[in-house]
Structures are given as structure tokens and as C-alpha cells.
mmCIF file of N, CA and C in Angstrom:
data_model
loop_
_atom_site.group_PDB
_atom_site.id
_atom_site.type_symbol
_atom_site.label_atom_id
_atom_site.label_comp_id
_atom_site.label_asym_id
_atom_site.label_seq_id
_atom_site.Cartn_x
_atom_site.Cartn_y
_atom_site.Cartn_z
ATOM 1 N N UNK A 1 -5.417 -4.411 -8.556
ATOM 2 C CA UNK A 1 -6.510 -3.564 -8.118
ATOM 3 C C UNK A 1 -6.042 -2.151 -7.848
ATOM 4 N N UNK A 2 -4.848 -2.002 -7.302
ATOM 5 C CA UNK A 2 -4.319 -0.677 -7.052
ATOM 6 C C UNK A 2 -3.170 -0.728 -6.075
ATOM 7 N N UNK A 3 -2.196 0.144 -6.300
ATOM 8 C CA UNK A 3 -1.052 0.248 -5.406
ATOM 9 C C UNK A 3 -0.949 1.686 -4.927
ATOM 10 N N UNK A 4 -0.518 1.838 -3.681
ATOM 11 C CA UNK A 4 -0.458 3.144 -3.031
ATOM 12 C C UNK A 4 0.843 3.263 -2.272
ATOM 13 N N UNK A 5 1.463 4.446 -2.330
ATOM 14 C CA UNK A 5 2.628 4.690 -1.496
ATOM 15 C C UNK A 5 2.139 5.110 -0.121
ATOM 16 N N UNK A 6 2.885 4.745 0.902
ATOM 17 C CA UNK A 6 2.564 5.118 2.272
ATOM 18 C C UNK A 6 3.434 6.295 2.669
ATOM 19 N N UNK A 7 2.834 7.269 3.297
ATOM 20 C CA UNK A 7 3.605 8.410 3.797
ATOM 21 C C UNK A 7 4.518 7.885 4.888
ATOM 22 N N UNK A 8 5.799 8.152 4.757
ATOM 23 C CA UNK A 8 6.739 7.648 5.745
ATOM 24 C C UNK A 8 7.814 8.686 6.007
ATOM 25 N N UNK A 9 8.564 8.472 7.056
ATOM 26 C CA UNK A 9 9.625 9.384 7.457
ATOM 27 C C UNK A 9 10.902 8.998 6.717
ATOM 28 N N UNK A 10 11.626 9.975 6.234
ATOM 29 C CA UNK A 10 12.884 9.710 5.552
ATOM 30 C C UNK A 10 12.676 9.334 4.104
ATOM 31 N N UNK A 11 13.606 8.541 3.583
ATOM 32 C CA UNK A 11 13.583 8.174 2.172
ATOM 33 C C UNK A 11 13.011 6.779 1.945
ATOM 34 N N UNK A 12 12.288 6.269 2.876
ATOM 35 C CA UNK A 12 11.708 4.940 2.779
ATOM 36 C C UNK A 12 10.668 4.898 1.650
ATOM 37 N N UNK A 13 10.618 3.785 0.933
ATOM 38 C CA UNK A 13 9.670 3.636 -0.174
ATOM 39 C C UNK A 13 8.664 2.537 0.155
ATOM 40 N N UNK A 14 7.899 2.744 1.187
ATOM 41 C CA UNK A 14 6.893 1.773 1.607
ATOM 42 C C UNK A 14 5.665 1.901 0.711
ATOM 43 N N UNK A 15 5.044 0.768 0.411
ATOM 44 C CA UNK A 15 3.844 0.807 -0.407
ATOM 45 C C UNK A 15 2.867 -0.289 -0.012
ATOM 46 N N UNK A 16 1.635 -0.130 -0.467
ATOM 47 C CA UNK A 16 0.554 -1.061 -0.165
ATOM 48 C C UNK A 16 -0.167 -1.407 -1.464
ATOM 49 N N UNK A 17 -0.481 -2.678 -1.643
ATOM 50 C CA UNK A 17 -1.223 -3.133 -2.813
ATOM 51 C C UNK A 17 -2.503 -3.812 -2.348
ATOM 52 N N UNK A 18 -3.618 -3.448 -2.966
ATOM 53 C CA UNK A 18 -4.895 -4.104 -2.644
ATOM 54 C C UNK A 18 -4.907 -5.469 -3.317
ATOM 55 N N UNK A 19 -5.066 -6.501 -2.513
ATOM 56 C CA UNK A 19 -5.076 -7.875 -3.004
ATOM 57 C C UNK A 19 -6.497 -8.314 -3.326
ATOM 58 N N UNK A 20 -7.446 -7.941 -2.443
ATOM 59 C CA UNK A 20 -8.837 -8.363 -2.632
ATOM 60 C C UNK A 20 -9.771 -7.349 -1.979
ATOM 61 N N UNK A 21 -10.858 -7.050 -2.676
ATOM 62 C CA UNK A 21 -11.879 -6.173 -2.106
ATOM 63 C C UNK A 21 -12.983 -7.023 -1.498
ATOM 64 N N UNK A 22 -13.421 -6.630 -0.301
ATOM 65 C CA UNK A 22 -14.499 -7.313 0.392
ATOM 66 C C UNK A 22 -15.633 -6.303 0.585
ATOM 67 N N UNK A 23 -16.757 -6.750 1.116
ATOM 68 C CA UNK A 23 -17.899 -5.857 1.303
ATOM 69 C C UNK A 23 -17.576 -4.664 2.190
ATOM 70 N N UNK A 24 -16.807 -4.887 3.249
ATOM 71 C CA UNK A 24 -16.558 -3.825 4.222
ATOM 72 C C UNK A 24 -15.109 -3.359 4.289
ATOM 73 N N UNK A 25 -14.259 -3.843 3.368
ATOM 74 C CA UNK A 25 -12.865 -3.427 3.404
ATOM 75 C C UNK A 25 -12.021 -4.108 2.352
ATOM 76 N N UNK A 26 -10.725 -4.127 2.603
ATOM 77 C CA UNK A 26 -9.765 -4.661 1.640
ATOM 78 C C UNK A 26 -8.737 -5.545 2.337
ATOM 79 N N UNK A 27 -8.289 -6.580 1.648
ATOM 80 C CA UNK A 27 -7.116 -7.343 2.063
ATOM 81 C C UNK A 27 -5.959 -6.704 1.310
ATOM 82 N N UNK A 28 -4.922 -6.298 2.042
ATOM 83 C CA UNK A 28 -3.815 -5.573 1.437
ATOM 84 C C UNK A 28 -2.480 -6.238 1.761
ATOM 85 N N UNK A 29 -1.519 -6.037 0.863
ATOM 86 C CA UNK A 29 -0.142 -6.474 1.104
ATOM 87 C C UNK A 29 0.679 -5.202 1.283
ATOM 88 N N UNK A 30 1.359 -5.091 2.411
ATOM 89 C CA UNK A 30 2.156 -3.913 2.728
ATOM 90 C C UNK A 30 3.634 -4.306 2.669
ATOM 91 N N UNK A 31 4.402 -3.530 1.904
ATOM 92 C CA UNK A 31 5.838 -3.774 1.770
ATOM 93 C C UNK A 31 6.560 -2.567 2.346
ATOM 94 N N UNK A 32 7.383 -2.819 3.378
ATOM 95 C CA UNK A 32 8.147 -1.748 4.028
ATOM 96 C C UNK A 32 9.635 -2.023 3.867
ATOM 97 N N UNK A 33 10.373 -0.984 3.545
ATOM 98 C CA UNK A 33 11.825 -1.081 3.410
ATOM 99 C C UNK A 33 12.442 -0.997 4.802
ATOM 100 N N UNK A 34 13.052 -2.068 5.238
ATOM 101 C CA UNK A 34 13.684 -2.125 6.561
ATOM 102 C C UNK A 34 15.191 -2.280 6.405
ATOM 103 N N UNK A 35 15.884 -1.166 6.278
ATOM 104 C CA UNK A 35 17.350 -1.164 6.181
ATOM 105 C C UNK A 35 17.876 -2.124 5.117
ATOM 106 N N UNK A 36 17.322 -2.066 3.927
ATOM 107 C CA UNK A 36 17.839 -2.863 2.821
ATOM 108 C C UNK A 36 17.092 -4.151 2.524
ATOM 109 N N UNK A 37 16.159 -4.557 3.338
ATOM 110 C CA UNK A 37 15.356 -5.729 3.013
ATOM 111 C C UNK A 37 13.888 -5.353 3.149
ATOM 112 N N UNK A 38 13.036 -6.086 2.441
ATOM 113 C CA UNK A 38 11.602 -5.808 2.449
ATOM 114 C C UNK A 38 10.886 -6.620 3.516
ATOM 115 N N UNK A 39 10.094 -5.939 4.330
ATOM 116 C CA UNK A 39 9.228 -6.569 5.317
ATOM 117 C C UNK A 39 7.827 -6.589 4.701
ATOM 118 N N UNK A 40 7.329 -7.774 4.350
ATOM 119 C CA UNK A 40 6.053 -7.913 3.667
ATOM 120 C C UNK A 40 5.022 -8.493 4.631
ATOM 121 N N UNK A 41 3.876 -7.807 4.756
ATOM 122 C CA UNK A 41 2.790 -8.300 5.598
ATOM 123 C C UNK A 41 1.486 -8.236 4.812
ATOM 124 N N UNK A 42 0.583 -9.121 5.149
ATOM 125 C CA UNK A 42 -0.763 -9.110 4.577
ATOM 126 C C UNK A 42 -1.719 -8.793 5.711
ATOM 127 N N UNK A 43 -2.636 -7.858 5.466
ATOM 128 C CA UNK A 43 -3.521 -7.394 6.524
ATOM 129 C C UNK A 43 -4.869 -6.991 5.935
ATOM 130 N N UNK A 44 -5.769 -6.563 6.803
ATOM 131 C CA UNK A 44 -7.097 -6.101 6.432
ATOM 132 C C UNK A 44 -7.226 -4.635 6.813
ATOM 133 N N UNK A 45 -7.864 -3.833 5.949
ATOM 134 C CA UNK A 45 -8.145 -2.432 6.256
ATOM 135 C C UNK A 45 -9.602 -2.154 5.876
ATOM 136 N N UNK A 46 -10.320 -1.517 6.779
ATOM 137 C CA UNK A 46 -11.729 -1.215 6.506
ATOM 138 C C UNK A 46 -11.823 -0.125 5.443
ATOM 139 N N UNK A 47 -12.951 -0.065 4.743
ATOM 140 C CA UNK A 47 -13.151 0.967 3.724
ATOM 141 C C UNK A 47 -13.155 2.352 4.348
ATOM 142 N N UNK A 48 -13.693 2.473 5.554
ATOM 143 C CA UNK A 48 -13.716 3.760 6.246
ATOM 144 C C UNK A 48 -12.303 4.251 6.526
ATOM 145 N N UNK A 49 -11.444 3.368 7.049
ATOM 146 C CA UNK A 49 -10.060 3.747 7.333
ATOM 147 C C UNK A 49 -9.306 4.036 6.039
ATOM 148 N N UNK A 50 -9.517 3.232 5.018
ATOM 149 C CA UNK A 50 -8.861 3.440 3.728
ATOM 150 C C UNK A 50 -9.215 4.820 3.169
ATOM 151 N N UNK A 51 -10.496 5.160 3.153
ATOM 152 C CA UNK A 51 -10.940 6.464 2.652
ATOM 153 C C UNK A 51 -10.324 7.608 3.455
ATOM 154 N N UNK A 52 -10.230 7.439 4.763
ATOM 155 C CA UNK A 52 -9.622 8.445 5.620
ATOM 156 C C UNK A 52 -8.136 8.626 5.287
ATOM 157 N N UNK A 53 -7.440 7.532 5.043
ATOM 158 C CA UNK A 53 -6.020 7.593 4.694
ATOM 159 C C UNK A 53 -5.803 8.295 3.351
ATOM 160 N N UNK A 54 -6.696 8.090 2.403
ATOM 161 C CA UNK A 54 -6.618 8.784 1.112
ATOM 162 C C UNK A 54 -6.844 10.282 1.317
ATOM 163 N N UNK A 55 -7.883 10.624 2.076
ATOM 164 C CA UNK A 55 -8.220 12.040 2.319
ATOM 165 C C UNK A 55 -7.095 12.802 3.004
ATOM 166 N N UNK A 56 -6.427 12.167 3.953
ATOM 167 C CA UNK A 56 -5.382 12.843 4.724
ATOM 168 C C UNK A 56 -4.011 12.811 4.045
ATOM 169 N N UNK A 57 -3.885 12.064 2.960
ATOM 170 C CA UNK A 57 -2.611 11.991 2.251
ATOM 171 C C UNK A 57 -1.661 10.935 2.766
ATOM 172 N N UNK A 58 -2.114 10.102 3.713
ATOM 173 C CA UNK A 58 -1.256 9.020 4.195
ATOM 174 C C UNK A 58 -1.019 7.994 3.089
ATOM 175 N N UNK A 59 -2.042 7.771 2.238
ATOM 176 C CA UNK A 59 -1.926 6.890 1.072
ATOM 177 C C UNK A 59 -2.048 7.734 -0.188
ATOM 178 N N UNK A 60 -1.174 7.467 -1.168
ATOM 179 C CA UNK A 60 -1.217 8.156 -2.447
ATOM 180 C C UNK A 60 -1.190 7.115 -3.557
ATOM 181 N N UNK A 61 -2.141 7.198 -4.482
ATOM 182 C CA UNK A 61 -2.243 6.238 -5.584
ATOM 183 C C UNK A 61 -0.990 6.297 -6.447
ATOM 184 N N UNK A 62 -0.463 5.113 -6.787
ATOM 185 C CA UNK A 62 0.702 5.015 -7.665
ATOM 186 C C UNK A 62 0.224 4.891 -9.106
ATOM 187 N N UNK A 63 0.971 5.463 -10.042
ATOM 188 C CA UNK A 63 0.620 5.381 -11.459
ATOM 189 C C UNK A 63 0.923 4.014 -12.052
ATOM 190 N N UNK A 64 1.970 3.355 -11.551
ATOM 191 C CA UNK A 64 2.347 2.037 -12.051
ATOM 192 C C UNK A 64 2.252 1.027 -10.926
ATOM 193 N N UNK A 65 1.945 -0.222 -11.241
ATOM 194 C CA UNK A 65 1.881 -1.248 -10.183
ATOM 195 C C UNK A 65 3.218 -1.395 -9.477
ATOM 196 N N UNK A 66 3.166 -1.580 -8.173
ATOM 197 C CA UNK A 66 4.388 -1.686 -7.363
ATOM 198 C C UNK A 66 5.198 -2.925 -7.706
ATOM 199 N N UNK A 67 4.548 -3.988 -8.164
ATOM 200 C CA UNK A 67 5.243 -5.235 -8.446
ATOM 201 C C UNK A 67 5.964 -5.205 -9.790
ATOM 202 N N UNK A 68 5.638 -4.247 -10.645
ATOM 203 C CA UNK A 68 6.208 -4.217 -11.979
ATOM 204 C C UNK A 68 6.986 -2.922 -12.146
ATOM 205 N N UNK A 69 8.303 -3.039 -12.147
ATOM 206 C CA UNK A 69 9.140 -1.866 -12.341
ATOM 207 C C UNK A 69 9.901 -2.016 -13.631
ATOM 208 N N UNK A 70 9.885 -0.992 -14.445
ATOM 209 C CA UNK A 70 10.574 -1.029 -15.724
ATOM 210 C C UNK A 70 11.950 -0.396 -15.556
ATOM 211 N N UNK A 71 12.922 -1.011 -16.182
ATOM 212 C CA UNK A 71 14.281 -0.494 -16.133
ATOM 213 C C UNK A 71 14.704 -0.212 -17.571
ATOM 214 N N UNK A 72 15.077 1.013 -17.829
ATOM 215 C CA UNK A 72 15.565 1.393 -19.162
ATOM 216 C C UNK A 72 17.077 1.269 -19.186
ATOM 217 N N UNK A 73 17.578 0.468 -20.110
ATOM 218 C CA UNK A 73 19.029 0.275 -20.191
ATOM 219 C C UNK A 73 19.610 1.059 -21.334
#
């Protein structure tokens, strides 16, 4: 459905993927880099909060899905 990078401090590469859209919001999977390991959580975000995060730049749409990374050898 869509993946978004989260604005974070430092060089962290945290991202969020929309798992399911509901009438009033989204079920999302958030992956945060915690000193070399991934902390994965599933949560709910309202459409109002999601839109606000997009407007303020806290969330930025990714061009490629977060789960699929291509490696050129």
C-alpha cells in the first residue's frame, strides 16, 4: 500500500509501511533501527494524524517498498 520514512535524529533509517486501510485510519508496521537490530511494531494511526505527519514532513513517501531492497553486484 505504501512505505514512508520517518523523520528521525541521526542516521537512523526508520520506516513505516501501511498494512491495511480502514475507514478512519491505517494499520501500520513501524521498523526502527535500534543499535544494529530492528524493533518492529504494529500499530494504528488515524487518517487525520497521518495527513498531519505528511504535511509536516515527519513522514516521507518512499519510491521503493521498504521490504524489497535491490542489491547490485
